[in-house]
């Protein structure tokens, strides 16, 4: 964590992640009092102390989702499905989903002893940090990127093979639900998170386009965290994506999803400057109907306004001309077909909301 002393001699820490803050908010505002599960999301900046490098910035942004209140495997599957479908909706395809399990208070303590014993036998192969981790929390060795430590772990017993009956059933149920909705995954016995609060399901989503820092995000269950913070025991599951990683994994600019570029429903062109206030008011009213409306603010000629409408891929152009307006009418042109018709000003909003059909 990025901790420092400020000029007032106070020790400050910049937040490293948002699950714990969400849990605090959940308890403090008694969000569990209503119907469960409570589903929350955040989009926030976080900080890390480690030396910044490509894809690992000191200040970074996370998009996260948390569902608190249910222990059902189906909500793990829902969270994972949401994460995967979010990725395809923004144009990131081919991401790999890995799932694992952290066990729970029934099976993890015994496993930790087994792991500690296995790694202690190879302590001379472990890095300095991991030798210390071994005493404190051997699961933290899974966070180490040192090849020698990875090799020692690869041969060590895995949590996934040492789950109790309940944890095994939960893990299998999540896998079956994912299979049912056509989401492919790999079981990764090395997917263990160093954060102590994780229990049961863990998952990570990796991109093929990212090189060494290939994790787009991940998450899992934290069934004990609410109780650890003093709340009523509340099972929960969530995930977070690193926004910078998502951006790096997006296909090259421009290649992405042309449909995502917002087209303009209506462009309002004005011939006589005195009609600009009316055009402005009409644009605002059309936007209130949910239409995307553009209008010229640069004093362009009619010809230039029509060019701009074309560039903005406007579906329709409404021309506010002085002669038509004098008769209470405007001209509507469909840019694709070139078709033109006149419409009464009074009906303009109703007609616009139906696409001038
Ligand atoms: Zn290590
Ligand atoms: Zn268990």
Short mmCIF file of C-alpha atoms and ligand atoms in Angstrom, two decimals, residues 103-108 163-164 166-167, ligand 2:
data_model
loop_
_atom_site.label_atom_id
_atom_site.label_comp_id
_atom_site.label_asym_id
_atom_site.label_seq_id
_atom_site.Cartn_x
_atom_site.Cartn_y
_atom_site.Cartn_z
CA UNK A 103 -11.61 -23.14 0.32
CA UNK A 104 -13.13 -21.92 3.56
CA UNK A 105 -12.58 -22.03 7.32
CA UNK A 106 -13.32 -25.79 7.30
CA UNK A 107 -10.73 -26.88 4.79
CA UNK A 108 -8.24 -24.03 4.39
CA UNK A 163 -11.51 -28.85 -0.58
CA UNK A 164 -14.09 -30.02 1.95
CA UNK A 166 -19.25 -28.11 0.76
CA UNK A 167 -16.48 -26.22 -1.04
ZN1 LIG B 2 -14.21 -25.98 2.54
#
